[in-house]
Coordinates of N, CA and C in Angstrom, one line a residue:
M1 N -99.3 -2.4 -96.2 CA -99.4 -1.5 -97.3 C -98.1 -0.8 -97.5
G2 N -97.2 -1.5 -98.2 CA -95.9 -0.9 -98.5 C -95.1 -0.9 -97.2
M3 N -94.2 0.1 -97.1 CA -93.2 0.2 -96.0 C -93.8 0.8 -94.8
R4 N -94.6 1.9 -94.9 CA -95.1 2.6 -93.8 C -96.5 3.1 -94.2
A5 N -97.4 3.1 -93.2 CA -98.7 3.6 -93.5 C -98.8 5.1 -93.2
L6 N -98.0 5.9 -93.9 CA -97.8 7.3 -93.6 C -99.1 8.1 -93.6
F7 N -99.8 8.1 -94.7 CA -101.0 9.0 -94.8 C -102.3 8.3 -94.8
G8 N -102.3 7.1 -94.2 CA -103.6 6.4 -94.0 C -104.1 5.7 -95.2
S9 N -105.3 5.1 -95.1 CA -105.8 4.2 -96.0 C -106.0 4.8 -97.4
L10 N -106.3 6.1 -97.5 CA -106.6 6.6 -98.8 C -105.3 6.6 -99.7
L11 N -104.2 6.6 -99.1 CA -102.9 6.6 -99.8 C -102.2 5.3 -99.8
A12 N -102.9 4.3 -99.3 CA -102.3 3.0 -99.2 C -101.7 2.5 -100.5
A13 N -102.6 2.6 -101.6 CA -102.2 2.1 -102.9 C -101.0 2.9 -103.4
A14 N -101.0 4.2 -103.1 CA -99.9 5.1 -103.6 C -98.5 4.6 -103.0
F15 N -98.6 4.3 -101.7 CA -97.3 3.9 -101.0 C -96.9 2.6 -101.5
T16 N -97.8 1.7 -101.7 CA -97.4 0.4 -102.2 C -96.7 0.4 -103.5
L17 N -97.3 1.2 -104.4 CA -96.7 1.4 -105.7 C -95.4 2.1 -105.7
V18 N -95.3 3.1 -104.9 CA -94.0 3.8 -104.8 C -92.9 2.9 -104.2
A19 N -93.3 2.1 -103.2 CA -92.3 1.2 -102.5 C -91.9 0.1 -103.5
D20 N -92.8 -0.4 -104.3 CA -92.4 -1.4 -105.3 C -91.5 -0.9 -106.4
A21 N -91.6 0.4 -106.6 CA -90.8 1.0 -107.7 C -89.4 1.4 -107.3
A22 N -89.1 1.3 -106.0 CA -87.8 1.7 -105.5 C -87.2 0.5 -104.6
S23 N -85.9 0.3 -104.7 CA -85.3 -0.8 -104.0 C -84.9 -0.4 -102.6
A24 N -84.7 0.9 -102.3 CA -84.2 1.3 -101.0 C -84.7 2.7 -100.7
H25 N -84.5 3.1 -99.4 CA -85.0 4.4 -99.0 C -84.2 5.5 -99.7
P26 N -84.7 6.7 -99.8 CA -86.1 7.1 -99.5 C -87.0 6.7 -100.6
H27 N -88.3 6.8 -100.3 CA -89.4 6.4 -101.3 C -90.2 7.6 -101.7
V28 N -90.2 8.6 -100.9 CA -91.0 9.8 -101.1 C -90.1 11.0 -100.9
W29 N -90.3 12.0 -101.8 CA -89.5 13.3 -101.6 C -90.4 14.4 -101.4
I30 N -90.1 15.2 -100.4 CA -90.9 16.4 -100.1 C -90.0 17.6 -100.1
T31 N -90.5 18.7 -100.8 CA -89.8 20.0 -100.7 C -90.7 20.9 -99.8
A32 N -90.0 21.4 -98.7 CA -90.8 22.0 -97.6 C -90.4 23.5 -97.4
T33 N -91.4 24.2 -97.0 CA -91.2 25.6 -96.5 C -91.9 25.6 -95.1
S34 N -91.3 26.4 -94.2 CA -91.9 26.5 -92.9 C -91.9 28.0 -92.4
E35 N -92.9 28.3 -91.6 CA -93.1 29.6 -91.0 C -93.2 29.5 -89.5
L36 N -92.3 30.1 -88.8 CA -92.5 30.1 -87.3 C -93.4 31.3 -87.0
L37 N -94.4 31.0 -86.2 CA -95.4 32.0 -85.9 C -95.2 32.6 -84.5
Y38 N -95.3 33.9 -84.4 CA -95.0 34.6 -83.1 C -96.2 35.4 -82.7
A39 N -96.5 35.5 -81.4 CA -97.5 36.4 -80.9 C -96.9 37.8 -80.6
E40 N -97.8 38.8 -80.3 CA -97.3 40.1 -80.1 C -96.3 40.3 -79.0
D41 N -96.4 39.4 -78.0 CA -95.5 39.5 -76.9 C -94.1 38.8 -77.2
G42 N -93.9 38.3 -78.4 CA -92.7 37.7 -78.8 C -92.6 36.2 -78.5
S43 N -93.7 35.6 -78.0 CA -93.6 34.2 -77.8 C -93.9 33.4 -79.1
V44 N -93.4 32.2 -79.2 CA -93.6 31.4 -80.3 C -94.9 30.6 -80.1
T45 N -95.8 30.6 -81.1 CA -97.1 30.0 -80.9 C -97.2 28.7 -81.8
G46 N -96.4 28.5 -82.8 CA -96.5 27.4 -83.6 C -95.7 27.5 -84.9
V47 N -95.9 26.5 -85.8 CA -95.2 26.5 -87.0 C -96.2 26.1 -88.2
R48 N -96.1 26.8 -89.3 CA -96.9 26.6 -90.4 C -96.1 25.9 -91.5
H49 N -96.5 24.7 -92.0 CA -95.7 24.0 -93.0 C -96.4 24.0 -94.3
A50 N -95.7 23.9 -95.4 CA -96.2 23.6 -96.7 C -95.2 22.6 -97.3
W51 N -95.8 21.4 -97.6 CA -95.0 20.3 -98.1 C -95.4 19.9 -99.5
T52 N -94.5 20.0 -100.4 CA -94.8 19.7 -101.8 C -94.2 18.3 -102.1
F53 N -95.1 17.4 -102.5 CA -94.6 16.0 -102.8 C -94.1 15.9 -104.2
D54 N -93.2 14.9 -104.4 CA -92.7 14.6 -105.7 C -93.8 14.2 -106.7
D55 N -93.5 14.4 -108.0 CA -94.5 14.2 -109.0 C -95.0 12.7 -109.0
M56 N -94.2 11.7 -108.8 CA -94.6 10.4 -108.8 C -95.6 10.1 -107.7
F57 N -95.3 10.5 -106.5 CA -96.2 10.3 -105.4 C -97.5 11.0 -105.6
S58 N -97.4 12.2 -106.1 CA -98.6 13.0 -106.3 C -99.5 12.4 -107.3
A59 N -98.9 11.8 -108.4 CA -99.8 11.1 -109.4 C -100.5 9.9 -108.8
Y60 N -99.8 9.2 -108.0 CA -100.5 8.0 -107.4 C -101.6 8.4 -106.4
A61 N -101.3 9.5 -105.7 CA -102.2 10.0 -104.6 C -103.5 10.4 -105.1
V62 N -103.5 11.0 -106.3 CA -104.8 11.5 -106.8 C -105.5 10.5 -107.7
Q63 N -104.9 9.4 -107.9 CA -105.6 8.3 -108.8 C -107.0 8.0 -108.1
G64 N -108.0 8.0 -109.0 CA -109.3 7.6 -108.5 C -110.1 8.7 -107.9
L65 N -109.5 9.9 -107.6 CA -110.3 11.0 -107.1 C -111.1 11.6 -108.1
E66 N -112.4 11.9 -107.8 CA -113.3 12.6 -108.7 C -113.0 14.1 -108.8
A67 N -113.1 14.6 -110.0 CA -112.9 16.0 -110.2 C -113.8 16.5 -111.3
K68 N -114.3 17.7 -111.1 CA -115.1 18.3 -112.2 C -114.3 18.6 -113.4
T69 N -113.1 19.0 -113.2 CA -112.2 19.3 -114.4 C -111.1 18.2 -114.4
K70 N -111.0 17.5 -115.5 CA -109.9 16.5 -115.6 C -108.6 17.1 -115.4
G71 N -107.8 16.4 -114.6 CA -106.4 16.9 -114.3 C -106.3 18.0 -113.4
A72 N -107.4 18.5 -112.8 CA -107.4 19.6 -111.9 C -108.2 19.2 -110.7
Y73 N -107.8 19.6 -109.5 CA -108.5 19.3 -108.3 C -108.6 20.6 -107.4
T74 N -109.8 20.8 -106.9 CA -110.0 22.0 -106.0 C -109.7 21.6 -104.6
R75 N -109.6 22.6 -103.7 CA -109.4 22.3 -102.3 C -110.5 21.5 -101.7
E76 N -111.7 21.8 -102.2 CA -112.9 21.0 -101.7 C -112.8 19.6 -102.1
E77 N -112.4 19.3 -103.3 CA -112.3 17.9 -103.8 C -111.2 17.2 -103.1
L78 N -110.2 17.9 -102.7 CA -109.0 17.3 -102.0 C -109.2 17.2 -100.5
G79 N -110.3 17.8 -100.0 CA -110.6 17.9 -98.6 C -110.5 16.6 -97.8
P80 N -111.2 15.6 -98.2 CA -111.1 14.3 -97.5 C -109.7 13.7 -97.4
L81 N -109.0 13.9 -98.5 CA -107.6 13.4 -98.5 C -106.7 14.2 -97.6
A82 N -106.9 15.5 -97.5 CA -106.1 16.4 -96.6 C -106.4 16.0 -95.2
Q83 N -107.7 15.7 -94.8 CA -108.0 15.3 -93.5 C -107.3 14.0 -93.1
T84 N -107.3 13.0 -94.0 CA -106.7 11.8 -93.8 C -105.2 11.9 -93.5
N85 N -104.6 12.8 -94.4 CA -103.2 13.1 -94.2 C -102.8 13.6 -92.8
V86 N -103.4 14.7 -92.4 CA -103.0 15.3 -91.1 C -103.4 14.4 -89.9
E87 N -104.5 13.6 -90.0 CA -104.8 12.7 -88.9 C -103.7 11.6 -88.8
S88 N -103.2 11.1 -89.9 CA -102.2 10.1 -89.9 C -100.9 10.5 -89.5
L89 N -100.6 11.8 -89.6 CA -99.3 12.4 -89.3 C -99.0 12.3 -87.8
K90 N -100.0 12.2 -87.0 CA -99.9 12.3 -85.5 C -99.0 11.1 -85.1
E91 N -99.1 10.0 -85.7 CA -98.3 8.8 -85.3 C -96.8 9.1 -85.4
Y92 N -96.5 10.0 -86.3 CA -95.1 10.3 -86.6 C -94.6 11.6 -86.0
A93 N -95.4 12.1 -85.0 CA -95.1 13.4 -84.4 C -95.0 14.5 -85.4
Y94 N -95.7 14.4 -86.5 CA -95.8 15.4 -87.6 C -94.4 15.6 -88.2
F95 N -93.5 14.7 -88.0 CA -92.1 14.9 -88.5 C -91.5 16.2 -88.1
T96 N -92.0 16.8 -87.0 CA -91.6 18.1 -86.6 C -91.2 18.1 -85.1
F97 N -90.0 18.5 -84.8 CA -89.5 18.4 -83.4 C -88.9 19.7 -82.9
A98 N -89.4 20.2 -81.8 CA -89.0 21.5 -81.3 C -88.4 21.4 -79.9
K99 N -87.4 22.3 -79.7 CA -86.8 22.4 -78.4 C -86.7 23.9 -78.1
A100 N -87.1 24.3 -76.9 CA -87.0 25.7 -76.4 C -86.0 25.7 -75.3
D101 N -84.9 26.4 -75.5 CA -83.8 26.4 -74.5 C -83.5 25.0 -74.1
G102 N -83.4 24.1 -75.0 CA -83.1 22.7 -74.7 C -84.2 21.8 -74.2
K103 N -85.3 22.3 -74.0 CA -86.5 21.5 -73.5 C -87.4 21.2 -74.6
K104 N -87.8 19.9 -74.7 CA -88.7 19.4 -75.8 C -90.0 20.1 -75.6
E105 N -90.6 20.5 -76.7 CA -91.9 21.1 -76.7 C -92.8 20.2 -77.5
R106 N -94.1 20.2 -77.2 CA -95.1 19.4 -77.9 C -96.1 20.3 -78.7
F107 N -96.6 19.7 -79.7 CA -97.6 20.4 -80.6 C -99.0 19.8 -80.4
Q108 N -100.0 20.7 -80.6 CA -101.4 20.3 -80.7 C -101.6 19.7 -82.0
E109 N -102.8 19.2 -82.2 CA -103.2 18.7 -83.5 C -103.3 19.8 -84.6
P110 N -103.0 19.4 -85.8 CA -103.0 20.4 -86.9 C -104.3 21.2 -87.1
I111 N -104.2 22.4 -87.5 CA -105.3 23.2 -87.8 C -105.1 23.9 -89.2
D112 N -106.1 24.5 -89.8 CA -106.0 25.2 -91.0 C -105.3 24.4 -92.1
Y113 N -105.7 23.1 -92.2 CA -105.0 22.3 -93.2 C -105.8 22.2 -94.5
F114 N -105.0 22.0 -95.6 CA -105.6 21.8 -96.9 C -104.6 21.3 -97.9
L115 N -105.0 20.7 -99.0 CA -104.2 20.3 -100.1 C -104.5 21.1 -101.3
D116 N -103.4 21.5 -102.0 CA -103.7 22.0 -103.3 C -102.9 21.3 -104.4
Y117 N -103.3 21.4 -105.6 CA -102.7 20.6 -106.7 C -102.4 21.6 -107.8
K118 N -101.1 21.7 -108.1 CA -100.7 22.7 -109.1 C -99.4 22.1 -109.8
D119 N -99.4 22.3 -111.1 CA -98.3 21.8 -111.9 C -98.0 20.3 -111.7
T120 N -99.1 19.5 -111.6 CA -99.1 18.1 -111.4 C -98.5 17.6 -110.1
V121 N -98.4 18.5 -109.1 CA -97.9 18.0 -107.8 C -98.8 18.5 -106.7
L122 N -98.9 17.7 -105.6 CA -99.7 18.1 -104.4 C -98.8 18.8 -103.4
T123 N -99.5 19.8 -102.7 CA -98.8 20.4 -101.6 C -99.8 20.4 -100.4
L124 N -99.3 19.9 -99.3 CA -100.0 19.9 -98.1 C -99.7 21.1 -97.2
H125 N -100.7 21.8 -96.8 CA -100.5 23.0 -96.0 C -101.2 22.7 -94.6
F126 N -100.5 23.0 -93.5 CA -101.1 22.8 -92.2 C -100.3 23.6 -91.2
T127 N -101.0 24.0 -90.1 CA -100.4 24.7 -89.0 C -100.4 23.8 -87.7
L128 N -99.2 23.8 -87.1 CA -99.1 23.0 -85.8 C -98.9 24.0 -84.7
P129 N -100.0 24.2 -83.9 CA -99.9 25.1 -82.7 C -99.1 24.4 -81.6
L130 N -98.2 25.1 -80.9 CA -97.6 24.6 -79.7 C -98.6 24.4 -78.6
K131 N -98.5 23.4 -77.8 CA -99.4 23.2 -76.7 C -99.3 24.3 -75.7
D132 N -98.1 24.8 -75.5 CA -98.0 26.0 -74.7 C -97.0 27.0 -75.4
P133 N -97.4 28.2 -75.7 CA -96.5 29.2 -76.3 C -95.3 29.4 -75.4
V134 N -94.1 29.6 -76.1 CA -92.9 29.7 -75.4 C -92.1 30.9 -75.8
K135 N -91.3 31.4 -75.0 CA -90.5 32.6 -75.3 C -89.0 32.4 -74.9
P136 N -88.4 31.5 -75.7 CA -87.0 31.1 -75.3 C -86.0 32.0 -75.9
R137 N -84.8 31.9 -75.4 CA -83.7 32.6 -76.0 C -83.3 31.9 -77.3
Q138 N -83.4 30.6 -77.2 CA -83.1 29.8 -78.4 C -84.2 28.8 -78.7
L139 N -84.7 28.8 -79.9 CA -85.6 27.8 -80.4 C -85.0 27.0 -81.5
V140 N -85.1 25.6 -81.4 CA -84.5 24.7 -82.4 C -85.7 23.9 -82.9
L141 N -85.9 24.0 -84.2 CA -86.9 23.2 -84.9 C -86.3 22.3 -85.9
E142 N -86.6 21.0 -85.9 CA -86.1 20.0 -86.8 C -87.2 19.4 -87.6
V143 N -87.0 19.2 -88.8 CA -88.0 18.5 -89.7 C -87.3 17.3 -90.4
F144 N -87.8 16.1 -90.1 CA -87.2 14.9 -90.7 C -88.0 13.7 -90.4
D145 N -87.8 12.6 -91.1 CA -88.4 11.3 -90.9 C -87.3 10.4 -90.4
R146 N -87.5 9.9 -89.2 CA -86.5 9.0 -88.5 C -86.1 7.8 -89.4
S147 N -87.0 7.2 -90.1 CA -86.7 6.0 -90.9 C -86.2 6.4 -92.3
F148 N -86.2 7.6 -92.7 CA -85.8 8.1 -94.0 C -86.6 7.5 -95.1
F149 N -87.8 7.1 -94.8 CA -88.8 6.7 -95.8 C -89.1 7.9 -96.7
I150 N -89.1 9.1 -96.0 CA -89.4 10.3 -96.7 C -88.1 11.2 -96.6
D151 N -87.7 11.8 -97.7 CA -86.6 12.7 -97.7 C -87.1 14.1 -97.8
F152 N -86.9 14.8 -96.7 CA -87.4 16.2 -96.6 C -86.2 17.1 -97.0
Q153 N -86.5 18.0 -97.9 CA -85.6 19.0 -98.3 C -86.2 20.4 -98.3
M154 N -85.6 21.3 -97.6 CA -86.2 22.7 -97.5 C -86.0 23.4 -98.9
A155 N -87.0 24.1 -99.2 CA -87.0 24.8 -100.5 C -85.7 25.7 -100.7
K156 N -85.3 25.8 -101.9 CA -84.1 26.6 -102.2 C -84.4 28.1 -101.9
N157 N -85.6 28.6 -102.3 CA -85.9 30.0 -102.1 C -86.9 30.2 -100.9
N158 N -86.5 31.1 -100.0 CA -87.4 31.4 -98.9 C -87.9 30.1 -98.1
P159 N -87.0 29.3 -97.7 CA -87.4 28.0 -97.0 C -88.0 28.3 -95.7
V160 N -87.6 29.3 -94.9 CA -88.1 29.5 -93.6 C -88.4 31.0 -93.4
K161 N -89.5 31.3 -92.8 CA -89.8 32.7 -92.5 C -90.2 32.8 -91.0
L162 N -89.9 33.9 -90.4 CA -90.3 34.3 -89.0 C -91.5 35.2 -89.2
V163 N -92.6 34.9 -88.7 CA -93.8 35.7 -88.9 C -94.2 36.3 -87.5
G164 N -94.0 37.6 -87.4 CA -94.3 38.4 -86.2 C -93.2 38.3 -85.2
A165 N -92.0 37.8 -85.5 CA -91.0 37.7 -84.5 C -90.4 39.1 -84.2
P166 N -89.8 39.2 -82.9 CA -89.1 40.4 -82.6 C -88.0 40.7 -83.5
S167 N -87.7 41.9 -83.8 CA -86.8 42.3 -84.9 C -85.4 41.9 -84.5
A168 N -85.1 41.7 -83.2 CA -83.7 41.3 -82.8 C -83.4 39.8 -83.0
C169 N -84.5 39.0 -83.3 CA -84.3 37.6 -83.5 C -83.5 37.2 -84.7
Q170 N -82.6 36.3 -84.6 CA -81.8 35.9 -85.8 C -82.1 34.4 -86.1
M171 N -82.3 34.1 -87.3 CA -82.6 32.7 -87.7 C -81.5 32.1 -88.6
K172 N -81.2 30.9 -88.5 CA -80.3 30.2 -89.4 C -80.8 28.8 -89.7
L173 N -80.6 28.3 -90.9 CA -81.0 27.0 -91.4 C -79.8 26.2 -91.7
D174 N -79.7 25.0 -91.1 CA -78.7 24.0 -91.4 C -79.3 22.9 -92.2
R175 N -78.9 22.9 -93.5 CA -79.4 21.8 -94.4 C -78.6 20.6 -94.3
P176 N -79.2 19.4 -94.4 CA -78.5 18.2 -94.3 C -77.8 17.8 -95.6
S177 N -76.8 16.9 -95.5 CA -76.2 16.4 -96.7 C -77.2 15.4 -97.3
D178 N -76.9 15.0 -98.6 CA -77.8 14.1 -99.3 C -77.5 12.7 -98.8
G179 N -78.6 12.1 -98.1 CA -78.4 10.8 -97.6 C -78.9 9.7 -98.5
T180 N -79.4 10.0 -99.7 CA -79.9 9.0 -100.6 C -78.9 7.9 -101.0
A181 N -77.7 8.4 -101.4 CA -76.7 7.4 -101.8 C -76.4 6.4 -100.7
T182 N -76.2 6.9 -99.5 CA -75.9 6.0 -98.4 C -77.1 5.1 -98.1
A183 N -78.3 5.6 -98.1 CA -79.5 4.8 -97.8 C -79.7 3.7 -98.8
Q184 N -79.4 3.9 -100.1 CA -79.6 2.9 -101.1 C -78.6 1.7 -101.0
K185 N -77.6 1.9 -100.2 CA -76.7 0.8 -100.0 C -77.1 -0.2 -98.9
L186 N -78.2 0.2 -98.1 CA -78.7 -0.5 -97.0 C -80.0 -1.3 -97.5
N187 N -80.2 -2.5 -96.9 CA -81.4 -3.2 -97.3 C -82.6 -2.7 -96.5
E188 N -83.8 -2.9 -97.0 CA -85.0 -2.4 -96.4 C -85.2 -2.7 -95.0
Q189 N -84.9 -4.0 -94.6 CA -85.2 -4.4 -93.2 C -84.5 -3.6 -92.2
T190 N -83.3 -3.1 -92.5 CA -82.6 -2.3 -91.5 C -83.3 -1.0 -91.1
F191 N -84.2 -0.5 -92.0 CA -84.9 0.7 -91.7 C -86.1 0.5 -90.8
T192 N -86.6 -0.7 -90.6 CA -87.8 -1.0 -89.8 C -87.4 -1.5 -88.5
D193 N -86.5 -2.4 -88.3 CA -86.1 -2.9 -87.0 C -84.6 -3.1 -86.8
G194 N -83.8 -2.6 -87.7 CA -82.4 -2.8 -87.5 C -81.7 -1.6 -86.9
P195 N -80.4 -1.6 -87.0 CA -79.6 -0.5 -86.3 C -79.8 0.9 -87.0
N196 N -80.3 0.9 -88.2 CA -80.5 2.1 -88.9 C -82.0 2.7 -88.8
A197 N -82.7 2.2 -87.8 CA -84.1 2.6 -87.7 C -84.3 4.1 -87.5
N198 N -83.2 4.8 -87.0 CA -83.3 6.2 -86.8 C -82.3 6.9 -87.8
F199 N -82.1 6.3 -88.9 CA -81.2 6.8 -89.9 C -81.5 8.2 -90.3
G200 N -82.8 8.6 -90.4 CA -83.1 9.9 -90.9 C -82.7 11.0 -90.0
M201 N -82.4 10.7 -88.7 CA -82.0 11.8 -87.8 C -80.7 12.5 -88.3
M202 N -79.9 11.8 -89.0 CA -78.7 12.3 -89.5 C -78.9 13.4 -90.6
F203 N -80.1 13.4 -91.2 CA -80.4 14.2 -92.3 C -81.6 15.2 -92.0
A204 N -81.6 15.6 -90.7 CA -82.6 16.6 -90.3 C -82.3 18.0 -90.8
N205 N -83.4 18.7 -91.2 CA -83.3 20.1 -91.5 C -83.5 20.8 -90.1
K206 N -82.4 21.6 -89.8 CA -82.4 22.2 -88.4 C -82.5 23.7 -88.5
I207 N -83.6 24.3 -88.0 CA -83.8 25.7 -87.9 C -83.5 26.2 -86.5
T208 N -82.7 27.2 -86.4 CA -82.3 27.7 -85.1 C -82.6 29.2 -85.0
V209 N -83.4 29.6 -84.0 CA -83.7 31.0 -83.9 C -83.2 31.5 -82.5
D210 N -82.4 32.5 -82.5 CA -81.8 33.1 -81.3 C -82.5 34.5 -81.1
C211 N -83.0 34.7 -79.9 CA -83.6 36.0 -79.6 C -83.0 36.5 -78.3
P212 N -82.3 37.6 -78.3 CA -81.7 38.1 -77.1 C -82.7 38.6 -76.0

């Protein structure tokens, strides 16, 4: 089903069509916002994502979905699709990688997930709880797709928020350079089993939070 079975069988047709329409990576573009969630004691408990898909992918994804109002979809109508999305993300570690004081942290399965459809594009909302809350001096969170099938770009306005964090914590976002031009010079096979299989790591969105 195209290059990668990212969001499961319900989106198989969408990925096939998108892959056929493009000659090289990336094939899907996501504009993202993230919220780092803190408990009252200052520990990090998880991250809340909102990922807005490009209009072409969104159009393919909703093809065939039944809706009471033509061209509009409620959260309830998009519910089965949202469930398929988040269940399929597990294979890719949710494209979210965290380190607390240099130690890799793991996430539980997503909660509070839903899709909404506005201005002809889909946005996937979900929360990733950490398996164990942490209270590091430095937290590093990266969002990216190793194979660069998907190009993640953090939103221009309010891309990252700290929710409930201690007032002394300082956050910075390192945005990647645009890897599309470089990726399009490479053939597809190199992204699946060649030396560029981890190409997307060079274009990670890196969020660093320092708390004294």
